[in-house]
Amino acid sequence: MTQIVNVEWLSQQIDDASVKGITLTASSLIRDGQIAVGMQMPAVRELAERLGVSPATVSAAWAQLKKQKVLAGKGRSGVWVCGNSVLPRPIRFEKIGNYGENIRAALAMASPDPALLPDLKRAMIAGIASPQLNSYQREAISPQLQAAISPRWPYPAEAWLATDGGFDAMNLIVQTLLSPGDRVVIEDPTATRLLDMLDNIGAEILPLPCDDQGPIPAVLATHLQKSPAMFIYQPRTHSATGHSVTQRRSGELARVLANSATMIVEDDGIGDLSRWPAWSLGFHFPERVIHVHSFSKAYGPDLRLAALSGTAEMVKRLQSWRNFGVSWTSRILQDAVAWMLTDNATQHCIQQAKTVYAQRRQQLLAALAKRGLVLEERDGLSVLIPVESEQYAMITLAARGIAVLPGERCSINSSPFIRVSAALLPFEQLDSIADAIVIATGRGT
């Protein structure tokens, strides 16, 4: 018979009855062996009554431990301990790329083609010449990078902060400005790592569907009735769908957000490789918008550089959190990017890269259309393809040596799909890849 953890004893161990406090205490007791693997946790309502909190608080704590693979189960069957190693990790992201040794076409990662990235030699020389080099001053952004980005920023920002890449910026925002149990509205689908970050912090995700113009305003209005702490969206060239928010849709979102206090975070992950402008909500709500622009995909992933903007107070809070660790981003890398932003040869290289990526997407779409699968031309380094079954699609493609990203990695409630990278598509295999994709959608035999 399964042993149930004594509710009176457990409630006495919990000094902090918040979501975070319950989670930390329970995880510590499990890790130390005081609650053994296989034991059943007390009923949510019973523990909540003992602690004097709502059942939702205990449920949120259990949900956090489920995401860390420590607890399992739900409903009448109860929640039980299934592991004793509490290790926060990006579960969705870590699953990408583990497809075995027989893959001939690795099309899961929407990564830039190294052959299309700018040459960094002259940029790095410029970076080494930084006048702030070797200073221990904890400045938010180098003066050179700020001077280079401010004229091209999508709205007049008050303050900027350089970070070690776009996802570093997003993780910094999530860790600093959200608390466990906070509600967060985010596009569905979205970037895989954003969902991992929100899971890790213990946020309650409110999925927001999109159409070809961006997030759907009516659904956002419904979510705002729950007073979410944050709204996260990608203003242009969405990492999963390839759509960009139109100027008209940006205005519609602004009207919906006007009567709320929700913080707005714009994640411009593809940056200068997008063929569209970013219509920032910072024009409407500069006091509560954080805009993140990544330079990695356009200028080079090893630059590990992004910049974000917000109010001076927001940037100060984010910078203070960084002081637990790195404190500032390499001035060599900042000033290297600043140099590239004003270098004509570099900018010409990026324009050429955008042209080549568009041609590769169009070639893939044309091959699929030739086989009866007609898809809309969008933007970005990949193509979203609806399927009848993601599991069938993944098995079918893997059997033919092709790895793609299943939609479940980056979605919550959206219809099944796969994402196929076009940036590194081996075009000598284009026909066989297109044949396999059509079969994988469930349309072909």
CSV table of C-alpha atoms in Angstrom, one decimal:
chain,number,residue,atom,x,y,z
A,1,MET,CA,0.0,0.0,0.0
A,2,THR,CA,1.3,3.4,-0.9
A,3,GLN,CA,2.4,5.5,2.0
A,4,ILE,CA,0.9,9.0,2.2
A,5,VAL,CA,3.0,11.8,3.6
A,6,ASN,CA,1.6,13.0,6.9
A,7,VAL,CA,-0.1,16.3,6.2
A,8,GLU,CA,0.4,17.6,9.8
A,9,TRP,CA,4.1,16.9,9.7
A,10,LEU,CA,4.6,18.4,6.2
A,11,SER,CA,2.7,21.6,7.1
A,12,GLN,CA,5.0,22.0,10.1
A,13,GLN,CA,8.1,21.9,7.8
A,14,ILE,CA,6.8,24.7,5.6
A,15,ASP,CA,7.8,28.1,7.0
A,16,ASP,CA,6.9,30.1,3.9
A,17,ALA,CA,3.5,29.2,2.5
A,18,SER,CA,4.0,30.9,-0.9
A,19,VAL,CA,4.3,28.9,-4.1
A,20,LYS,CA,8.1,29.3,-4.0
A,21,GLY,CA,8.3,28.4,-0.3
A,22,ILE,CA,6.2,25.2,-0.6
A,23,THR,CA,8.2,24.2,-3.7
A,24,LEU,CA,11.6,24.7,-2.0
A,25,THR,CA,10.6,23.0,1.2
A,26,ALA,CA,9.1,20.0,-0.5
A,27,SER,CA,12.0,19.6,-2.9
A,28,SER,CA,14.5,19.8,-0.1
A,29,LEU,CA,12.6,17.1,1.9
A,30,ILE,CA,12.5,14.9,-1.1
A,31,ARG,CA,16.2,15.4,-2.0
A,32,ASP,CA,17.2,14.7,1.6
A,33,GLY,CA,15.2,11.5,1.6
A,34,GLN,CA,12.7,12.6,4.3
A,35,ILE,CA,10.0,12.1,1.7
A,36,ALA,CA,10.9,8.9,-0.2
A,37,VAL,CA,10.4,8.1,-3.9
A,38,GLY,CA,7.0,6.4,-4.3
A,39,MET,CA,5.3,8.2,-1.4
A,40,GLN,CA,2.0,10.0,-2.1
A,41,MET,CA,1.7,13.7,-1.3
A,42,PRO,CA,-1.2,14.9,0.8
A,43,ALA,CA,-4.4,16.0,-0.9
A,44,VAL,CA,-4.0,19.6,-2.2
A,45,ARG,CA,-7.1,20.9,-0.4
A,46,GLU,CA,-6.1,19.3,2.9
A,47,LEU,CA,-2.6,20.8,2.9
A,48,ALA,CA,-3.9,24.2,1.8
A,49,GLU,CA,-6.2,24.3,4.8
A,50,ARG,CA,-3.4,23.4,7.1
A,51,LEU,CA,-1.2,26.2,5.6
A,52,GLY,CA,-4.0,28.7,5.4
A,53,VAL,CA,-3.6,29.3,1.7
A,54,SER,CA,-5.7,28.6,-1.4
A,55,PRO,CA,-5.6,25.2,-3.1
A,56,ALA,CA,-4.3,27.0,-6.2
A,57,THR,CA,-1.1,27.9,-4.3
A,58,VAL,CA,-0.3,24.3,-3.4
A,59,SER,CA,-1.3,23.2,-6.9
A,60,ALA,CA,1.2,25.7,-8.4
A,61,ALA,CA,3.9,24.3,-6.2
A,62,TRP,CA,3.2,20.7,-7.2
A,63,ALA,CA,3.1,21.9,-10.9
A,64,GLN,CA,6.6,23.3,-10.5
A,65,LEU,CA,7.9,20.0,-9.1
A,66,LYS,CA,6.1,18.1,-11.9
A,67,LYS,CA,8.0,20.2,-14.5
A,68,GLN,CA,11.2,19.2,-12.7
A,69,LYS,CA,10.2,15.5,-12.9
A,70,VAL,CA,10.1,15.2,-9.1
A,71,LEU,CA,6.3,14.7,-8.8
A,72,ALA,CA,3.8,12.9,-11.0
A,73,GLY,CA,0.1,12.2,-11.1
A,74,LYS,CA,-3.0,14.2,-10.8
A,75,GLY,CA,-6.7,14.0,-10.0
A,76,ARG,CA,-8.2,11.2,-7.9
A,77,SER,CA,-5.1,9.1,-8.4
A,78,GLY,CA,-3.1,11.6,-6.3
A,79,VAL,CA,0.3,13.1,-6.7
A,80,TRP,CA,3.3,11.0,-5.8
A,81,VAL,CA,7.1,11.3,-5.7
A,82,CYS,CA,8.7,10.0,-8.8
A,83,GLY,CA,12.3,11.3,-8.5
A,84,ASN,CA,14.6,12.8,-5.9
A,85,SER,CA,16.9,15.0,-8.1
A,86,VAL,CA,15.6,18.5,-8.4
A,87,LEU,CA,17.5,20.0,-11.3
A,88,PRO,CA,16.1,23.0,-13.3
A,89,ARG,CA,16.7,22.4,-17.0
A,90,PRO,CA,15.3,23.5,-20.3
A,91,ILE,CA,13.5,20.3,-21.1
A,92,ARG,CA,11.9,21.3,-24.4
A,93,PHE,CA,15.2,22.8,-25.8
A,94,GLU,CA,17.4,19.9,-24.7
A,95,LYS,CA,15.2,17.5,-26.7
A,96,ILE,CA,16.0,19.4,-30.0
A,97,GLY,CA,18.6,17.6,-32.0
A,98,ASN,CA,18.6,14.2,-30.3
A,99,TYR,CA,17.6,12.2,-33.4
A,100,GLY,CA,20.2,9.5,-33.6
A,101,GLU,CA,23.1,8.8,-36.0
A,102,ASN,CA,21.2,8.1,-39.2
A,103,ILE,CA,20.1,11.6,-40.0
A,104,ARG,CA,21.2,12.9,-43.4
A,105,ALA,CA,19.3,16.2,-43.3
A,106,ALA,CA,19.3,18.0,-39.9
A,107,LEU,CA,16.5,20.6,-40.3
A,108,ALA,CA,15.3,21.0,-36.7
A,109,MET,CA,17.4,24.1,-35.8
A,110,ALA,CA,16.6,27.4,-37.5
A,111,SER,CA,20.2,28.4,-37.4
A,112,PRO,CA,22.0,30.8,-39.9
A,113,ASP,CA,24.3,29.5,-42.6
A,114,PRO,CA,27.9,30.2,-41.4
A,115,ALA,CA,28.8,30.9,-45.1
A,116,LEU,CA,26.3,33.9,-45.1
A,117,LEU,CA,27.6,35.5,-41.9
A,118,PRO,CA,29.9,38.6,-42.0
A,119,ASP,CA,33.6,38.3,-41.7
A,120,LEU,CA,34.5,39.3,-38.1
A,121,LYS,CA,38.2,40.0,-38.5
A,122,ARG,CA,38.0,43.8,-38.9
A,123,ALA,CA,35.1,44.0,-36.4
A,124,MET,CA,37.1,42.3,-33.7
A,125,ILE,CA,40.0,44.6,-34.3
A,126,ALA,CA,37.6,47.5,-33.8
A,127,GLY,CA,36.3,45.9,-30.7
A,128,ILE,CA,39.8,45.5,-29.2
A,129,ALA,CA,40.3,49.2,-29.7
A,130,SER,CA,37.5,50.0,-27.3
A,131,PRO,CA,38.4,53.0,-25.1
A,132,GLN,CA,36.7,51.3,-22.2
A,133,LEU,CA,38.7,48.1,-22.5
A,134,ASN,CA,39.8,46.4,-19.2
A,135,SER,CA,37.7,48.8,-17.1
A,136,TYR,CA,35.8,47.3,-14.2
A,137,GLN,CA,33.1,49.9,-14.5
A,138,ARG,CA,29.7,48.2,-14.6
A,139,GLU,CA,28.2,50.2,-17.4
A,140,ALA,CA,24.9,48.9,-18.9
A,141,ILE,CA,26.0,49.4,-22.5
A,142,SER,CA,29.1,50.7,-24.2
A,143,PRO,CA,28.8,54.3,-25.5
A,144,GLN,CA,29.8,53.0,-28.9
A,145,LEU,CA,27.1,50.4,-29.1
A,146,GLN,CA,24.4,52.8,-27.7
A,147,ALA,CA,25.4,55.4,-30.3
A,148,ALA,CA,25.1,52.8,-33.1
A,149,ILE,CA,21.7,51.3,-32.1
A,150,SER,CA,19.8,54.4,-30.9
A,151,PRO,CA,19.1,55.8,-34.5
A,152,ARG,CA,17.8,52.5,-35.7
A,153,TRP,CA,15.8,51.5,-32.6
A,154,PRO,CA,12.0,51.1,-33.3
A,155,TYR,CA,11.0,53.7,-30.7
A,156,PRO,CA,12.7,56.5,-28.7
A,157,ALA,CA,13.9,54.5,-25.7
A,158,GLU,CA,15.0,55.9,-22.3
A,159,ALA,CA,17.7,53.4,-21.5
A,160,TRP,CA,19.6,50.4,-23.0
A,161,LEU,CA,21.3,47.3,-21.7
A,162,ALA,CA,23.7,45.0,-23.5
A,163,THR,CA,23.3,41.3,-22.8
A,164,ASP,CA,25.0,38.0,-23.8
A,165,GLY,CA,22.5,37.2,-26.6
A,166,GLY,CA,18.7,37.4,-27.0
A,167,PHE,CA,17.8,34.5,-24.8
A,168,ASP,CA,20.1,35.7,-22.1
A,169,ALA,CA,18.1,39.0,-22.2
A,170,MET,CA,14.8,37.1,-22.1
A,171,ASN,CA,16.0,34.9,-19.2
A,172,LEU,CA,17.2,38.0,-17.4
A,173,ILE,CA,13.8,39.7,-17.8
A,174,VAL,CA,11.9,36.6,-16.6
A,175,GLN,CA,14.1,36.0,-13.6
A,176,THR,CA,14.1,39.6,-12.5
A,177,LEU,CA,10.6,40.8,-13.2
A,178,LEU,CA,8.4,37.7,-12.6
A,179,SER,CA,7.6,35.6,-9.5
A,180,PRO,CA,6.3,32.0,-9.3
A,181,GLY,CA,2.6,31.8,-10.1
A,182,ASP,CA,2.6,35.1,-12.1
A,183,ARG,CA,0.4,34.9,-15.2
A,184,VAL,CA,2.1,35.5,-18.5
A,185,VAL,CA,0.5,35.9,-21.9
A,186,ILE,CA,2.6,34.5,-24.7
A,187,GLU,CA,2.1,33.7,-28.3
A,188,ASP,CA,1.1,30.1,-29.2
A,189,PRO,CA,3.3,28.8,-30.8
A,190,THR,CA,6.4,30.6,-29.6
A,191,ALA,CA,10.2,30.1,-29.1
A,192,THR,CA,10.9,26.8,-27.4
A,193,ARG,CA,13.3,28.3,-24.9
A,194,LEU,CA,10.8,31.0,-23.8
A,195,LEU,CA,8.4,28.3,-22.7
A,196,ASP,CA,11.3,26.6,-20.8
A,197,MET,CA,12.1,29.8,-19.0
A,198,LEU,CA,8.5,30.4,-18.0
A,199,ASP,CA,8.2,26.8,-16.8
A,200,ASN,CA,11.4,27.2,-14.8
A,201,ILE,CA,10.2,30.3,-13.0
A,202,GLY,CA,6.8,28.7,-12.3
A,203,ALA,CA,4.7,31.1,-14.3
A,204,GLU,CA,1.1,30.4,-15.3
A,205,ILE,CA,1.1,30.5,-19.1
A,206,LEU,CA,-1.8,32.0,-20.9
A,207,PRO,CA,-1.4,30.9,-24.6
A,208,LEU,CA,-2.3,33.6,-27.2
A,209,PRO,CA,-3.1,32.3,-30.8
A,210,CYS,CA,-1.9,34.2,-33.8
A,211,ASP,CA,-2.9,34.7,-37.4
A,212,ASP,CA,-0.9,36.0,-40.3
A,213,GLN,CA,-0.8,39.5,-38.9
A,214,GLY,CA,0.3,38.6,-35.3
A,215,PRO,CA,-1.4,38.0,-31.9
A,216,ILE,CA,-5.2,38.0,-32.0
A,217,PRO,CA,-6.4,41.1,-30.2
A,218,ALA,CA,-9.7,39.6,-29.0
A,219,VAL,CA,-8.0,36.7,-27.2
A,220,LEU,CA,-5.5,39.1,-25.7
A,221,ALA,CA,-8.4,41.2,-24.3
A,222,THR,CA,-9.8,38.1,-22.7
A,223,HIS,CA,-6.5,37.2,-21.1
A,224,LEU,CA,-6.0,40.7,-19.8
A,225,GLN,CA,-9.1,40.2,-17.6
A,226,LYS,CA,-7.0,37.9,-15.5
A,227,SER,CA,-4.5,40.8,-14.8
A,228,PRO,CA,-1.3,39.0,-16.2
A,229,ALA,CA,2.0,40.3,-15.1
A,230,MET,CA,3.6,40.2,-18.5
A,231,PHE,CA,2.8,39.9,-22.3
A,232,ILE,CA,5.6,38.5,-24.4
A,233,TYR,CA,5.5,38.5,-28.2
A,234,GLN,CA,7.7,38.5,-31.2
A,235,PRO,CA,7.2,41.8,-33.2
A,236,ARG,CA,8.6,40.5,-36.5
A,237,THR,CA,9.6,37.3,-38.3
A,238,HIS,CA,8.2,34.9,-35.7
A,239,SER,CA,10.6,32.0,-34.9
A,240,ALA,CA,8.0,29.3,-35.5
A,241,THR,CA,5.4,30.7,-37.9
A,242,GLY,CA,7.4,33.3,-39.9
A,243,HIS,CA,4.7,36.0,-39.6
A,244,SER,CA,5.4,39.6,-38.7
A,245,VAL,CA,3.2,41.9,-36.7
A,246,THR,CA,1.7,44.5,-39.1
A,247,GLN,CA,1.5,48.1,-38.3
A,248,ARG,CA,-2.3,47.8,-38.3
A,249,ARG,CA,-2.2,44.9,-35.8
A,250,SER,CA,0.3,46.7,-33.6
A,251,GLY,CA,-2.2,49.5,-33.4
A,252,GLU,CA,-5.0,47.1,-32.5
A,253,LEU,CA,-2.9,45.5,-29.8
A,254,ALA,CA,-2.1,49.0,-28.4
A,255,ARG,CA,-5.8,49.7,-28.1
A,256,VAL,CA,-6.4,46.5,-26.2
A,257,LEU,CA,-3.5,47.1,-23.9
A,258,ALA,CA,-4.4,50.7,-23.2
A,259,ASN,CA,-6.4,50.0,-20.1
A,260,SER,CA,-4.1,47.4,-18.5
A,261,ALA,CA,-1.0,47.6,-16.4
A,262,THR,CA,0.6,44.5,-17.9
A,263,MET,CA,4.3,44.7,-18.8
A,264,ILE,CA,5.0,44.2,-22.5
A,265,VAL,CA,8.1,42.4,-23.7
A,266,GLU,CA,9.1,42.4,-27.4
A,267,ASP,CA,11.5,39.6,-28.4
A,268,ASP,CA,13.1,40.5,-31.8
A,269,GLY,CA,15.1,37.3,-32.1
A,270,ILE,CA,15.9,37.3,-35.8
A,271,GLY,CA,16.9,41.0,-35.7
A,272,ASP,CA,18.4,42.4,-38.9
A,273,LEU,CA,17.7,39.3,-41.0
A,274,SER,CA,14.0,40.2,-41.0
A,275,ARG,CA,12.7,41.8,-44.1
A,276,TRP,CA,10.1,43.7,-42.2
A,277,PRO,CA,10.2,46.7,-39.8
A,278,ALA,CA,9.4,46.2,-36.1
A,279,TRP,CA,6.3,48.2,-35.0
A,280,SER,CA,7.1,48.6,-31.4
A,281,LEU,CA,4.5,49.2,-28.7
A,282,GLY,CA,7.1,51.3,-27.1
A,283,PHE,CA,5.6,54.2,-29.1
A,284,HIS,CA,2.4,53.8,-27.1
A,285,PHE,CA,3.6,52.6,-23.7
A,286,PRO,CA,7.3,53.5,-23.2
A,287,GLU,CA,6.9,53.2,-19.5
A,288,ARG,CA,6.1,49.5,-19.6
A,289,VAL,CA,7.7,48.1,-22.8
A,290,ILE,CA,11.0,46.2,-22.8
A,291,HIS,CA,12.3,45.7,-26.4
A,292,VAL,CA,14.9,43.0,-27.0
A,293,HIS,CA,17.0,43.0,-30.3
A,294,SER,CA,19.3,40.0,-30.9
A,295,PHE,CA,22.4,40.4,-33.2
A,296,SER,CA,23.4,36.7,-33.2
A,297,LYS,CA,21.6,35.4,-36.2
A,298,ALA,CA,22.5,38.3,-38.5
A,299,TYR,CA,26.1,39.1,-37.3
A,300,GLY,CA,27.3,35.9,-35.7
A,301,PRO,CA,26.2,33.5,-32.9
A,302,ASP,CA,29.7,33.7,-31.2
A,303,LEU,CA,29.2,37.4,-30.7
A,304,ARG,CA,26.6,36.4,-28.1
A,305,LEU,CA,25.2,39.9,-28.2
A,306,ALA,CA,21.8,41.5,-27.8
A,307,ALA,CA,20.5,44.8,-26.6
A,308,LEU,CA,17.3,45.7,-24.7
A,309,SER,CA,15.6,48.9,-24.0
A,310,GLY,CA,13.2,50.1,-21.2
A,311,THR,CA,12.9,52.8,-18.7
A,312,ALA,CA,15.9,53.8,-16.6
A,313,GLU,CA,14.3,52.1,-13.6
A,314,MET,CA,13.7,48.8,-15.5
A,315,VAL,CA,17.2,48.8,-16.8
A,316,LYS,CA,18.6,49.5,-13.3
A,317,ARG,CA,16.7,46.5,-11.9
A,318,LEU,CA,17.9,44.2,-14.7
A,319,GLN,CA,21.5,45.4,-14.3
A,320,SER,CA,21.3,44.9,-10.5
A,321,TRP,CA,20.3,41.3,-11.0
A,322,ARG,CA,23.3,40.8,-13.4
A,323,ASN,CA,25.6,41.9,-10.6
A,324,PHE,CA,25.2,38.5,-9.0
A,325,GLY,CA,27.2,37.2,-11.9
A,326,VAL,CA,28.9,38.7,-15.0
A,327,SER,CA,27.9,42.3,-14.3
A,328,TRP,CA,28.5,43.5,-17.9
A,329,THR,CA,28.8,42.1,-21.4
A,330,SER,CA,32.2,42.1,-23.1
A,331,ARG,CA,33.0,45.5,-24.4
A,332,ILE,CA,35.1,43.9,-27.2
A,333,LEU,CA,32.0,42.2,-28.5
A,334,GLN,CA,29.8,45.3,-28.0
A,335,ASP,CA,32.1,47.6,-29.9
A,336,ALA,CA,32.7,44.9,-32.6
A,337,VAL,CA,28.9,44.9,-33.3
A,338,ALA,CA,28.8,48.7,-33.1
A,339,TRP,CA,31.4,48.9,-35.8
A,340,MET,CA,29.5,46.4,-38.0
A,341,LEU,CA,26.3,48.4,-37.7
A,342,THR,CA,27.9,51.3,-39.5
A,343,ASP,CA,30.2,49.3,-41.9
A,344,ASN,CA,28.9,49.3,-45.5
A,345,ALA,CA,30.4,46.0,-46.4
A,346,THR,CA,28.9,44.3,-43.4
A,347,GLN,CA,25.4,45.7,-44.1
A,348,HIS,CA,25.7,44.6,-47.8
A,349,CYS,CA,26.6,41.1,-46.6
A,350,ILE,CA,23.4,41.0,-44.4
A,351,GLN,CA,21.2,42.2,-47.3
A,352,GLN,CA,22.7,39.4,-49.5
A,353,ALA,CA,22.0,36.9,-46.7
A,354,LYS,CA,18.4,37.9,-46.5
A,355,THR,CA,18.1,37.5,-50.3
A,356,VAL,CA,19.6,34.0,-50.2
A,357,TYR,CA,17.4,32.9,-47.3
A,358,ALA,CA,14.3,34.1,-49.2
A,359,GLN,CA,15.4,32.1,-52.3
A,360,ARG,CA,15.9,29.0,-50.2
A,361,ARG,CA,12.5,29.2,-48.6
A,362,GLN,CA,10.9,29.8,-52.0
A,363,GLN,CA,12.7,26.8,-53.4
A,364,LEU,CA,11.4,24.6,-50.7
A,365,LEU,CA,7.9,26.0,-51.0
A,366,ALA,CA,7.9,25.5,-54.8
A,367,ALA,CA,9.0,21.9,-54.4
A,368,LEU,CA,6.2,21.3,-52.0
A,369,ALA,CA,3.6,23.1,-54.2
A,370,LYS,CA,4.7,21.0,-57.1
A,371,ARG,CA,3.6,18.0,-55.0
A,372,GLY,CA,0.2,19.6,-54.1
A,373,LEU,CA,1.2,21.1,-50.7
A,374,VAL,CA,0.7,24.8,-51.1
A,375,LEU,CA,1.9,27.0,-48.2
A,376,GLU,CA,2.0,30.8,-47.8
A,377,GLU,CA,5.4,32.5,-48.3
A,378,ARG,CA,6.4,34.2,-45.0
A,379,ASP,CA,9.8,35.1,-43.6
A,380,GLY,CA,12.7,33.7,-41.6
A,381,LEU,CA,15.0,30.8,-41.5
A,382,SER,CA,12.3,28.0,-41.5
A,383,VAL,CA,8.9,27.0,-42.8
A,384,LEU,CA,5.9,25.9,-40.7
A,385,ILE,CA,4.1,23.0,-42.2
A,386,PRO,CA,0.7,21.8,-40.8
A,387,VAL,CA,0.4,18.0,-40.3
A,388,GLU,CA,-2.3,15.6,-39.3
A,389,SER,CA,-0.1,14.0,-36.6
A,390,GLU,CA,3.2,15.3,-35.3
A,391,GLN,CA,4.2,11.8,-34.1
A,392,TYR,CA,3.5,10.3,-37.5
A,393,ALA,CA,5.4,13.1,-39.2
A,394,MET,CA,8.4,12.7,-37.0
A,395,ILE,CA,8.6,9.0,-37.4
A,396,THR,CA,8.1,9.2,-41.1
A,397,LEU,CA,10.8,11.7,-41.6
A,398,ALA,CA,13.3,10.1,-39.2
A,399,ALA,CA,12.9,6.8,-41.1
A,400,ARG,CA,14.0,8.7,-44.2
A,401,GLY,CA,17.0,10.4,-42.4
A,402,ILE,CA,15.3,13.8,-41.9
A,403,ALA,CA,15.1,15.6,-38.6
A,404,VAL,CA,12.7,18.5,-38.1
A,405,LEU,CA,11.2,20.3,-35.1
A,406,PRO,CA,7.8,19.0,-33.8
A,407,GLY,CA,5.3,21.7,-33.0
A,408,GLU,CA,4.9,20.4,-29.4
A,409,ARG,CA,8.3,21.7,-28.5
A,410,CYS,CA,7.1,25.3,-29.0
A,411,SER,CA,3.4,25.2,-28.6
A,412,ILE,CA,0.7,24.6,-26.0
A,413,ASN,CA,-2.7,24.5,-27.7
A,414,SER,CA,-1.9,25.1,-31.4
A,415,SER,CA,-2.8,22.7,-34.2
A,416,PRO,CA,-0.2,20.1,-35.0
A,417,PHE,CA,2.7,21.2,-37.2
A,418,ILE,CA,6.4,20.6,-37.9
A,419,ARG,CA,9.0,23.4,-38.4
A,420,VAL,CA,11.5,22.7,-41.2
A,421,SER,CA,14.7,24.8,-41.4
A,422,ALA,CA,15.3,26.2,-44.9
A,423,ALA,CA,18.5,28.0,-44.0
A,424,LEU,CA,20.8,25.0,-44.3
A,425,LEU,CA,18.6,22.9,-46.6
A,426,PRO,CA,20.8,20.4,-48.7
A,427,PHE,CA,19.4,21.3,-52.1
A,428,GLU,CA,20.9,18.2,-53.8
A,429,GLN,CA,18.3,16.3,-51.7
A,430,LEU,CA,15.5,18.8,-52.2
A,431,ASP,CA,13.3,16.4,-54.2
A,432,SER,CA,13.6,13.5,-51.8
A,433,ILE,CA,13.0,15.8,-48.8
A,434,ALA,CA,9.9,17.4,-50.4
A,435,ASP,CA,8.6,13.9,-51.1
A,436,ALA,CA,9.1,12.9,-47.5
A,437,ILE,CA,7.5,16.0,-46.1
A,438,VAL,CA,4.4,15.6,-48.2
A,439,ILE,CA,4.1,12.0,-46.9
A,440,ALA,CA,4.7,13.1,-43.4
A,441,THR,CA,1.8,15.6,-43.5
A,442,GLY,CA,-0.6,12.8,-44.0
A,443,ARG,CA,-1.5,13.9,-47.5
A,444,GLY,CA,0.7,11.5,-49.4
A,445,THR,CA,1.2,7.8,-49.4
